[in-house]
Protein backbone atom coordinates (compact mmCIF):
# COMPACT_ATOMS: atom_id res chain seq x y z
CA MET A 1 -0.11 -0.19 -0.12
CA GLY A 2 1.51 3.47 -0.93
CA LEU A 3 1.84 6.33 1.14
CA THR A 4 0.00 9.49 0.44
CA SER A 5 2.25 12.68 -0.21
CA ARG A 6 1.60 14.02 2.99
CA GLN A 7 2.36 11.03 5.02
CA ARG A 8 5.60 11.02 3.42
CA SER A 9 6.47 14.44 3.90
CA THR A 10 5.29 14.08 7.60
CA GLY A 11 7.27 10.60 8.02
CA ASN A 12 10.69 11.75 6.40
CA ALA A 13 10.54 15.09 7.82
CA PRO A 14 13.20 15.57 10.74
CA PRO A 15 11.58 16.39 14.15
CA MET A 16 11.67 19.68 15.19
CA ARG A 17 14.18 20.42 18.26
CA SER A 18 12.15 21.86 21.18
CA ASN A 19 13.64 25.50 22.84
CA ASP A 20 12.57 24.07 26.32
CA ASP A 21 16.74 22.89 26.65
CA SER A 22 17.78 26.70 25.90
CA ALA A 23 15.27 28.21 28.27
CA PRO A 24 16.92 27.59 31.63
CA HIS A 25 20.18 28.72 30.24
CA ALA A 26 18.40 32.09 29.04
CA ARG A 27 16.70 32.57 32.22
CA ASP A 28 19.98 31.73 34.29
CA ALA A 29 21.72 34.82 32.23
CA THR A 30 18.85 37.23 32.87
CA ASP A 31 18.78 36.41 36.51
CA GLU A 32 22.62 37.21 36.63
CA SER A 33 22.41 40.00 35.08
CA LEU A 34 19.65 41.49 37.06
CA ASP A 35 21.65 40.49 40.36
CA HIS A 36 24.30 42.57 39.05
CA ARG A 37 22.41 45.51 38.50
CA MET A 38 20.94 45.16 42.15
CA GLU A 39 24.53 45.07 43.23
CA ASP A 40 25.54 48.26 41.70
CA SER A 41 22.47 50.08 42.63
CA GLN A 42 22.82 49.10 46.15
CA LYS A 43 26.53 50.27 45.97
CA PHE A 44 25.08 53.74 44.71
CA LEU A 45 22.94 53.80 47.23
CA GLU A 46 25.18 53.16 50.25
CA ALA A 47 27.63 55.76 48.54
CA GLU A 48 24.87 58.17 48.20
CA ARG A 49 24.28 57.63 52.32
CA GLY A 50 28.04 58.10 52.87
CA ILE A 51 28.29 54.37 53.90
CA GLU A 52 31.24 52.17 53.06
CA ILE A 53 31.82 48.87 52.80
CA SER A 54 35.33 49.22 54.49
CA SER A 55 34.39 51.93 57.27
CA ALA A 56 34.75 49.25 60.02
CA ILE A 57 36.97 50.70 62.75
CA ASP A 58 40.04 48.42 63.68
CA VAL A 59 41.36 49.52 66.69
CA GLU A 60 44.16 46.70 67.09
CA ARG A 61 45.50 47.89 63.68
CA SER A 62 44.87 51.38 64.41
CA ARG A 63 42.68 52.15 61.21
CA PHE A 64 39.83 54.52 61.48
CA PRO A 65 38.49 54.74 57.92
CA HIS A 66 37.24 58.50 57.31
CA CYS A 67 37.60 59.38 60.78
CA VAL A 68 39.19 62.39 63.16
CA VAL A 69 41.36 60.90 65.86
CA TRP A 70 42.76 62.25 69.22
CA THR A 71 45.12 61.26 71.53
CA PRO A 72 46.50 62.65 74.55
CA LEU A 73 49.26 65.50 75.05
CA PRO A 74 51.83 64.61 77.46
CA CYS A 75 51.23 66.68 80.67
CA ILE A 76 48.78 69.18 79.08
CA THR A 77 46.01 66.85 78.76
CA TRP A 78 46.63 65.88 82.49
CA PHE A 79 45.41 69.35 83.62
CA LEU A 80 42.98 70.18 80.68
CA PRO A 81 41.50 66.77 79.50
CA PHE A 82 39.57 68.64 76.53
CA ILE A 83 43.14 69.58 75.08
CA GLY A 84 44.84 66.79 72.82
CA HIS A 85 46.48 66.20 69.54
CA MET A 86 44.28 65.38 66.47
CA GLY A 87 44.52 63.63 63.26
CA ILE A 88 42.70 62.83 60.37
CA THR A 89 42.53 59.42 58.55
CA THR A 90 42.34 58.16 54.58
CA SER A 91 39.04 56.26 53.49
CA GLU A 92 41.18 53.36 54.50
CA GLY A 93 42.08 54.58 57.95
CA VAL A 94 45.74 55.40 57.62
CA ILE A 95 46.46 58.23 60.18
CA ARG A 96 48.13 61.76 58.93
CA ASP A 97 48.82 64.28 61.64
CA PHE A 98 50.65 67.18 61.54
CA GLY A 99 53.30 66.27 64.45
CA GLY A 100 55.53 69.23 64.27
CA PRO A 101 57.56 71.91 62.16
CA TYR A 102 57.72 70.52 58.47
CA TYR A 103 56.13 67.11 59.41
CA VAL A 104 53.12 65.29 59.03
CA ALA A 105 53.06 61.83 60.11
CA GLU A 106 51.70 58.93 58.28
CA ASP A 107 50.34 55.66 60.04
CA ASN A 108 52.05 56.58 62.95
CA MET A 109 50.32 59.27 65.28
CA THR A 110 53.13 61.58 66.66
CA PHE A 111 52.01 61.04 70.36
CA GLY A 112 50.61 57.47 70.61
CA SER A 113 47.42 55.45 69.33
CA PRO A 114 44.59 57.40 69.04
CA THR A 115 42.15 57.01 72.49
CA LYS A 116 39.01 58.91 70.96
CA TYR A 117 37.50 59.24 67.10
CA LEU A 118 34.81 60.52 65.41
CA GLN A 119 33.67 58.93 61.98
CA LEU A 120 32.38 61.26 59.16
CA LYS A 121 30.43 60.67 56.72
CA MET A 122 32.19 60.49 53.29
CA ARG A 123 30.36 60.98 50.14
CA ASP A 124 33.38 60.67 47.91
CA ARG A 125 36.43 58.57 48.49
CA ALA A 126 38.28 60.05 45.75
CA LEU A 127 37.49 63.89 46.75
CA TRP A 128 38.32 62.55 50.54
CA ASP A 129 41.80 60.93 49.95
CA ASP A 130 42.59 64.10 47.48
CA ALA A 131 41.79 66.45 50.48
CA VAL A 132 43.79 64.59 53.00
CA ALA A 133 46.80 64.20 50.83
CA GLN A 134 46.91 67.91 49.76
CA GLY A 135 46.13 69.18 53.06
CA SER A 136 49.16 67.12 54.26
CA GLU A 137 51.34 68.10 51.66
CA GLU A 138 50.53 71.67 52.22
CA TYR A 139 51.46 71.38 56.13
CA GLN A 140 54.66 69.88 55.40
CA LYS A 141 55.54 73.21 54.35
CA ARG A 142 54.32 74.80 57.34
CA MET A 143 55.77 75.91 60.43
CA HIS A 144 54.11 74.55 63.72
CA ASN A 145 52.21 76.92 66.21
CA LEU A 146 50.57 75.67 69.18
CA CYS A 147 48.31 78.50 69.22
CA CYS A 148 47.39 79.49 65.98
CA ASP A 149 48.50 76.61 63.35
CA ASN A 150 48.58 73.28 64.87
CA CYS A 151 47.50 69.71 64.42
CA HIS A 152 43.58 71.00 64.79
CA SER A 153 44.28 73.38 62.07
CA HIS A 154 45.54 70.88 59.81
CA VAL A 155 42.51 68.69 60.14
CA ALA A 156 40.25 71.78 59.67
CA TYR A 157 42.20 72.55 56.27
CA CYS A 158 41.52 69.21 55.11
CA LEU A 159 37.79 69.32 55.96
CA ASN A 160 37.85 72.91 53.72
CA LEU A 161 39.25 71.50 50.81
CA MET A 162 36.68 68.56 50.65
CA HIS A 163 33.99 71.52 51.62
CA TYR A 164 32.70 68.91 54.11
CA ASP A 165 29.03 69.15 55.37
CA HIS A 166 29.17 71.83 52.60
CA SER A 167 31.19 74.35 54.82
CA SER A 168 34.69 75.90 54.52
CA ARG A 169 34.40 77.41 57.87
CA TRP A 170 36.43 74.65 59.74
CA ASN A 171 38.73 75.91 62.35
CA MET A 172 40.65 74.85 65.41
CA VAL A 173 38.25 75.92 67.51
CA LYS A 174 35.29 74.49 65.88
CA MET A 175 37.29 71.25 65.54
CA ALA A 176 38.28 70.72 69.43
CA TRP A 177 34.50 71.37 70.28
CA VAL A 178 33.32 68.50 67.49
CA MET A 179 35.77 66.24 69.17
CA LEU A 180 35.12 67.20 72.78
CA VAL A 181 31.30 66.51 72.32
CA PHE A 182 30.99 63.74 69.76
CA GLY A 183 34.38 61.92 70.09
CA ARG A 184 34.30 58.57 70.95
CA PRO A 185 36.75 56.44 73.26
CA VAL A 186 38.15 53.63 71.02
CA SER A 187 37.86 51.57 74.18
CA PHE A 188 37.79 51.42 78.36
CA ALA A 189 41.55 51.59 78.10
CA GLY A 190 41.34 54.79 75.69
CA TRP A 191 38.99 56.20 78.24
CA LEU A 192 41.51 55.66 81.14
CA ARG A 193 44.29 57.15 78.99
CA THR A 194 42.38 60.06 78.22
CA TYR A 195 40.71 61.09 81.73
CA LEU A 196 42.66 59.01 84.24
CA PRO A 197 45.66 61.27 84.55
CA PHE A 198 43.33 64.55 85.16
CA ILE A 199 41.40 62.60 87.80
CA VAL A 200 44.69 61.57 89.73
CA MET A 201 46.05 65.41 89.24
CA ALA A 202 42.48 67.02 90.21
CA THR A 203 42.29 64.52 93.63
CA ILE A 204 45.90 65.36 94.47
CA ILE A 205 45.45 69.10 93.94
CA THR A 206 42.17 68.78 95.96
CA LEU A 207 43.62 67.01 99.07
CA LEU A 208 46.56 69.36 99.36
CA ALA A 209 44.24 72.50 99.24
CA LEU A 210 42.14 70.63 102.07
CA PHE A 211 44.84 69.29 104.23
CA VAL A 212 47.94 71.17 103.81
């Protein structure tokens, strides 16, 4: 019995390949692309809010990303605990501080490791690091003046360069006030290093005044 032309055509035609096998691969590629876009969007939002992935404080390694840091000055802080030595850090937490005439220390704070810090919002990593670098380079050309142009002035100069908080009026007095009010101790040991000498000296002076 012969086959009709339609039957012969149907019987001899190769089976059509289903697109179901390629569908999972297409979906995987789409999902991966979507994940990348979501990740990029999240990073953008974090940057807009001033949040950085590497912003964690590491006291043991003395890493304080985008912070103002503070440490006591020998003898002076014993009697005036609100006066100390100040520095500013890079986005990665490396400390830069104006430690003396024509000298800006790097990653080794002049009067010892910080006892207080204040982490600031960083809108732009490159802008922050450029301002710290330029400010430090400028202060390497300056004579240190304890009353007029000191470590606090160096930090204020860097903040003015980056126009921090939409302001270019940062100065040594404002920096001292901000650190006194908002500065956080790095640890309980840091708090003791800051205030214990003052408490001891105040106690001794009080006892001498009462009984001598």
